Short mmCIF file of C-alpha atoms in Angstrom, two decimals:
data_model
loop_
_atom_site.label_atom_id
_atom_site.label_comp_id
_atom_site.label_asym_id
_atom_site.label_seq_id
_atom_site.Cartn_x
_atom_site.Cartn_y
_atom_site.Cartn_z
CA UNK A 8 -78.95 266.84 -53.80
CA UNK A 9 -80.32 266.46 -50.13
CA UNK A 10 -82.40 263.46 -49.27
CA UNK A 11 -84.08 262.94 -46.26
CA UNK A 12 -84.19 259.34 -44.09
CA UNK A 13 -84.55 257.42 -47.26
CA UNK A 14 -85.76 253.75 -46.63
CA UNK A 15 -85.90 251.05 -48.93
CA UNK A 16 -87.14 247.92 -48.79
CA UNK A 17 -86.74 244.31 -50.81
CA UNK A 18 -87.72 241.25 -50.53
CA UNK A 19 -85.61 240.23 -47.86
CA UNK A 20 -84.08 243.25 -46.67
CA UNK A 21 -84.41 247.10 -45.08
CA UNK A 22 -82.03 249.72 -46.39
CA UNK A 23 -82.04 252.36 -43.77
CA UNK A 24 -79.34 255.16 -41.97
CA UNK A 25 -77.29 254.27 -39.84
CA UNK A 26 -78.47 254.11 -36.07
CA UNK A 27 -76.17 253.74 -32.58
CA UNK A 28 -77.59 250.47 -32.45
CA UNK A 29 -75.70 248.96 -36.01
CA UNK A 30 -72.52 249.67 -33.93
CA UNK A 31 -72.28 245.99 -32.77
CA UNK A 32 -72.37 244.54 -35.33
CA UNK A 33 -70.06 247.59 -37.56
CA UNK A 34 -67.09 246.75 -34.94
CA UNK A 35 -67.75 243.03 -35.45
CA UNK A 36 -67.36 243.17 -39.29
CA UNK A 37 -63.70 245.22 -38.61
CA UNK A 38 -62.92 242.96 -35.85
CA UNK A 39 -62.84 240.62 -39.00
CA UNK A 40 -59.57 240.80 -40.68
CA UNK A 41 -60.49 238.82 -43.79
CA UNK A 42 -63.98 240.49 -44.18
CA UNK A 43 -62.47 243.95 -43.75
CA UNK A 44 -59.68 243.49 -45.89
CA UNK A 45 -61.20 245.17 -49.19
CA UNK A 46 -62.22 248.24 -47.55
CA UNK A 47 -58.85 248.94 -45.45
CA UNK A 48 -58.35 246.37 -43.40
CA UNK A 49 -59.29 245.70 -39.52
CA UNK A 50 -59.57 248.10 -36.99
CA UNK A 51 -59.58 248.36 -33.15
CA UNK A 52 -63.33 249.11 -31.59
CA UNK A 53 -61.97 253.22 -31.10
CA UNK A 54 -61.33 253.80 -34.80
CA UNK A 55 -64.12 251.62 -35.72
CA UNK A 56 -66.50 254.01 -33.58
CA UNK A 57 -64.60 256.90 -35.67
CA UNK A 58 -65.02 255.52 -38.96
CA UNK A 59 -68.92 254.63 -38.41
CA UNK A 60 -70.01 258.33 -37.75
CA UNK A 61 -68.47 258.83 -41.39
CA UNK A 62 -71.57 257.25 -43.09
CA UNK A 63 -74.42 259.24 -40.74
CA UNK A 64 -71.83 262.60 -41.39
CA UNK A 65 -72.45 261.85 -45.09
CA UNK A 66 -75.86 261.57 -45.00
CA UNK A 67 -76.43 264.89 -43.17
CA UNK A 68 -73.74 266.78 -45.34
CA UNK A 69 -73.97 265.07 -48.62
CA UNK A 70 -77.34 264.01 -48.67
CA UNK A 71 -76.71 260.72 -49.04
CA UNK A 72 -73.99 257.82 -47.64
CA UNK A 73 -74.05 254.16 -47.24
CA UNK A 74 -77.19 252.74 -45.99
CA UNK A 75 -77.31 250.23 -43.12
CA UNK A 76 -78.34 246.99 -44.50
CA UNK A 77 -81.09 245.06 -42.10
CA UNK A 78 -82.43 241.68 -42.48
CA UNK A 79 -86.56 242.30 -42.25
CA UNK A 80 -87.19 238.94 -40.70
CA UNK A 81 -84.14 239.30 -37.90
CA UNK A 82 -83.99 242.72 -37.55
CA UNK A 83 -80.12 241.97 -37.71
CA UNK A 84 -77.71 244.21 -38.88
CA UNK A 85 -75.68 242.76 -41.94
CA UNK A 86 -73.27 245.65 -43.52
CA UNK A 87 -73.89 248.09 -45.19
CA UNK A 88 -74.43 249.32 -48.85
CA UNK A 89 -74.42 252.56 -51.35
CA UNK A 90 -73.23 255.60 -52.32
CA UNK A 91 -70.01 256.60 -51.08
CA UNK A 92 -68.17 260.14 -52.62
CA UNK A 93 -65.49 261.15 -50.20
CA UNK A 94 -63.85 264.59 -51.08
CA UNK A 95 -61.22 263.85 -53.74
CA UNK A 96 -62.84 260.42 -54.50
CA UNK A 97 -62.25 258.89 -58.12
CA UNK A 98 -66.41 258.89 -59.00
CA UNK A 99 -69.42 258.27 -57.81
CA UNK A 100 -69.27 254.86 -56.08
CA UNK A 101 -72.00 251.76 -54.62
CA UNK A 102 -69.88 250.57 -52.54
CA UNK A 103 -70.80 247.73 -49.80
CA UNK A 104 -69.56 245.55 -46.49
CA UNK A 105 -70.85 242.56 -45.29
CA UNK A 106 -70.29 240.60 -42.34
CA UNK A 107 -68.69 237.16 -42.87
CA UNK A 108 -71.85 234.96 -41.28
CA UNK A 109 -73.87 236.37 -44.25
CA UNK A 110 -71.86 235.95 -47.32
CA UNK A 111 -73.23 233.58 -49.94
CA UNK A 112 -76.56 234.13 -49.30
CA UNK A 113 -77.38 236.81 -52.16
CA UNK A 114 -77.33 239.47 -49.47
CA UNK A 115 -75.29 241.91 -50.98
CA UNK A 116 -76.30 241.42 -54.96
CA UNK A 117 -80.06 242.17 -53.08
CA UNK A 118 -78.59 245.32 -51.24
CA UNK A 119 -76.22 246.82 -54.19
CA UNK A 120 -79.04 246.34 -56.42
CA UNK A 121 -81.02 248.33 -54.79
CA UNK A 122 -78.37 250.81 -53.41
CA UNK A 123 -77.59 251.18 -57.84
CA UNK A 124 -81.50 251.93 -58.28
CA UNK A 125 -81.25 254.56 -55.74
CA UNK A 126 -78.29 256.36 -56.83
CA UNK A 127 -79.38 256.68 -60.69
CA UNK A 128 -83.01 257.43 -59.33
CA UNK A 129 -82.77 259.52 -56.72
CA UNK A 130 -79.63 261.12 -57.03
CA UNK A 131 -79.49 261.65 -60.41
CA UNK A 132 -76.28 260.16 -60.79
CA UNK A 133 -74.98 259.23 -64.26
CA UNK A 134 -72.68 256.60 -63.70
CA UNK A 135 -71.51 254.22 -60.65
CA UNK A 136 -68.51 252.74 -60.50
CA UNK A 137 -66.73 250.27 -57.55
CA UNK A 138 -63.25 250.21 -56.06
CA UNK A 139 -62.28 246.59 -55.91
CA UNK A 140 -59.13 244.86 -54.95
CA UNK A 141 -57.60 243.18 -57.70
CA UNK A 142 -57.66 239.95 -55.73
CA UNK A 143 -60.86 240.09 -54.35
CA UNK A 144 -63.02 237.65 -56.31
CA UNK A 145 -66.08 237.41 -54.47
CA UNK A 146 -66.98 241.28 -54.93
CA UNK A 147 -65.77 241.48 -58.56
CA UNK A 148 -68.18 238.28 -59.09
CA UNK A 149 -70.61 240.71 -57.27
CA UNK A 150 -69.97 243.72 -59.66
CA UNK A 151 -70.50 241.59 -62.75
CA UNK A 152 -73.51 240.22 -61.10
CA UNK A 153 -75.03 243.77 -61.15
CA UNK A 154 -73.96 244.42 -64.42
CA UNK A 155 -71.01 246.48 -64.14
CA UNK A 156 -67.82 245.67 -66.44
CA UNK A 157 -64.13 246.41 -65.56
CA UNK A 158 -62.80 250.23 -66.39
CA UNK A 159 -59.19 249.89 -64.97
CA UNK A 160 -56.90 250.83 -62.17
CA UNK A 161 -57.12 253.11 -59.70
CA UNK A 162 -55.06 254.08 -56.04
CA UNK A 163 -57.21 253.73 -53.03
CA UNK A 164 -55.73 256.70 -51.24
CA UNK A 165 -52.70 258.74 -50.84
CA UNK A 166 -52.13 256.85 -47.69
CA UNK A 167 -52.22 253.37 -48.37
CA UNK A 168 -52.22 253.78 -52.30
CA UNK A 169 -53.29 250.11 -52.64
CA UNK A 170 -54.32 249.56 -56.05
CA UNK A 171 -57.87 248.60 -57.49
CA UNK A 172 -59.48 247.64 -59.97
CA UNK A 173 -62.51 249.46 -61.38
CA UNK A 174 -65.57 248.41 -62.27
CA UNK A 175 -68.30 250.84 -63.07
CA UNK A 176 -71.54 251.29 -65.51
CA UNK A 177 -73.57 253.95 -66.78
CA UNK A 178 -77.14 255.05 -65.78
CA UNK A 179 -78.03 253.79 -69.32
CA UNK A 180 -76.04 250.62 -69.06
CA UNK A 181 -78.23 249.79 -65.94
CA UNK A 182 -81.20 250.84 -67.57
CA UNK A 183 -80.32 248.16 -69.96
CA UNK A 184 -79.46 245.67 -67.65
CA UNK A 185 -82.20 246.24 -65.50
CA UNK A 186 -84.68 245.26 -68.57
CA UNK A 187 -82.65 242.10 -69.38
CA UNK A 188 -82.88 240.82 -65.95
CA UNK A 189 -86.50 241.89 -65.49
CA UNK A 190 -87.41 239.92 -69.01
CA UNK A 191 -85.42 236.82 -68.01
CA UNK A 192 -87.14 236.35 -64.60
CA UNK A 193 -90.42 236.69 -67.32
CA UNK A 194 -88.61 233.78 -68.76
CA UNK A 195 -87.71 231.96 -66.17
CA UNK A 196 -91.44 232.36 -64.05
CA UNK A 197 -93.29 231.39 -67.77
CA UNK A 198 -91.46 228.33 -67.54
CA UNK A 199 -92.08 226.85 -64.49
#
């Protein structure tokens, strides 16, 4: 399915395509050993440049690709978040990236959320899963956060053929979990 310059927006945040201008800030988060770790590890500013055209390459032969994630009140680039189905990929993935200066600050539960909506709504996709490090705590605290549950191992690549664990739900599972969450912010707001 092709879909054209998709934007979405949340309370806090813009989820756009990538533009020349999130380049910056891409190379920062791979100049970042530690923050780059879970999704292959740093990179000099060359392959960096390489590895960002993947996303707006996806987008214009796929349809669809990570999104850039923006902070509305900054303007600031932050990561980047969605679907993600390389050629010979193990499913149909939300994946996500987030410089190190923004973790903690329910960024990326805001972004994936909305990155999960789009790919059951708009894509039509039936399940989402994400490839996770086995030793990466803060995104599998992430995963369960958006309701996905742990489905096993898997090899990143025949290159590196690091292992992962992963975690993945099922359009109906979110549907589910979507409702849940909605009626315990009910909850919460007809408490206060």
């Amino acid at each position: 399915m092709k879909v054209r310059t998709p934007r979405i927006e949340t309370g806090r945040l813009l989820l756009r395509l990538p533009e020349r201008a999130d380049f910056e800030g891409y190379a920062a988060f791979f100049a970042d050993e530690e923050a780059a770790r879970g999704v292959g590890g740093a990179l000099p500013r060359g392959l960096a440049w390489r590895r960002f055209l993947q996303m707006p390459g996806a987008w214009a032969i796929q349809g669809f690709g990570m999104f850039s994630i923006i902070e509305k009140s900054t303007g600031t680039w932050l990561g980047q978040a969605g679907p993600w189905q390389p050629d010979g990929h193990n499913g149909t993935e939300v994946g996500w990236m987030l410089l190190r200066a923004h973790w903690g600050r329910g960024f990326a539960t805001e972004a994936v959320t909305a990155a999960i909506d789009f790919s059951f709504a708009t894509l039509g996709w039936s399940e989402v899963i994400h490839n996770i490090l086995p030793d990466n705590a803060a995104s599998i605290a992430l995963a369960e956060r958006v309701g996905s549950t742990f489905r096993g191992s898997a090899r990143r690549s025949p290159n590196d053929g690091a292992e992962l664990g992963v975690w993945g739900q099922t359009s109906g599972q979110w549907r589910t979990f979507a409702a849940q969450r909605s009626a315990a912010r009910g909850t919460t707001r007809a408490e206060r």
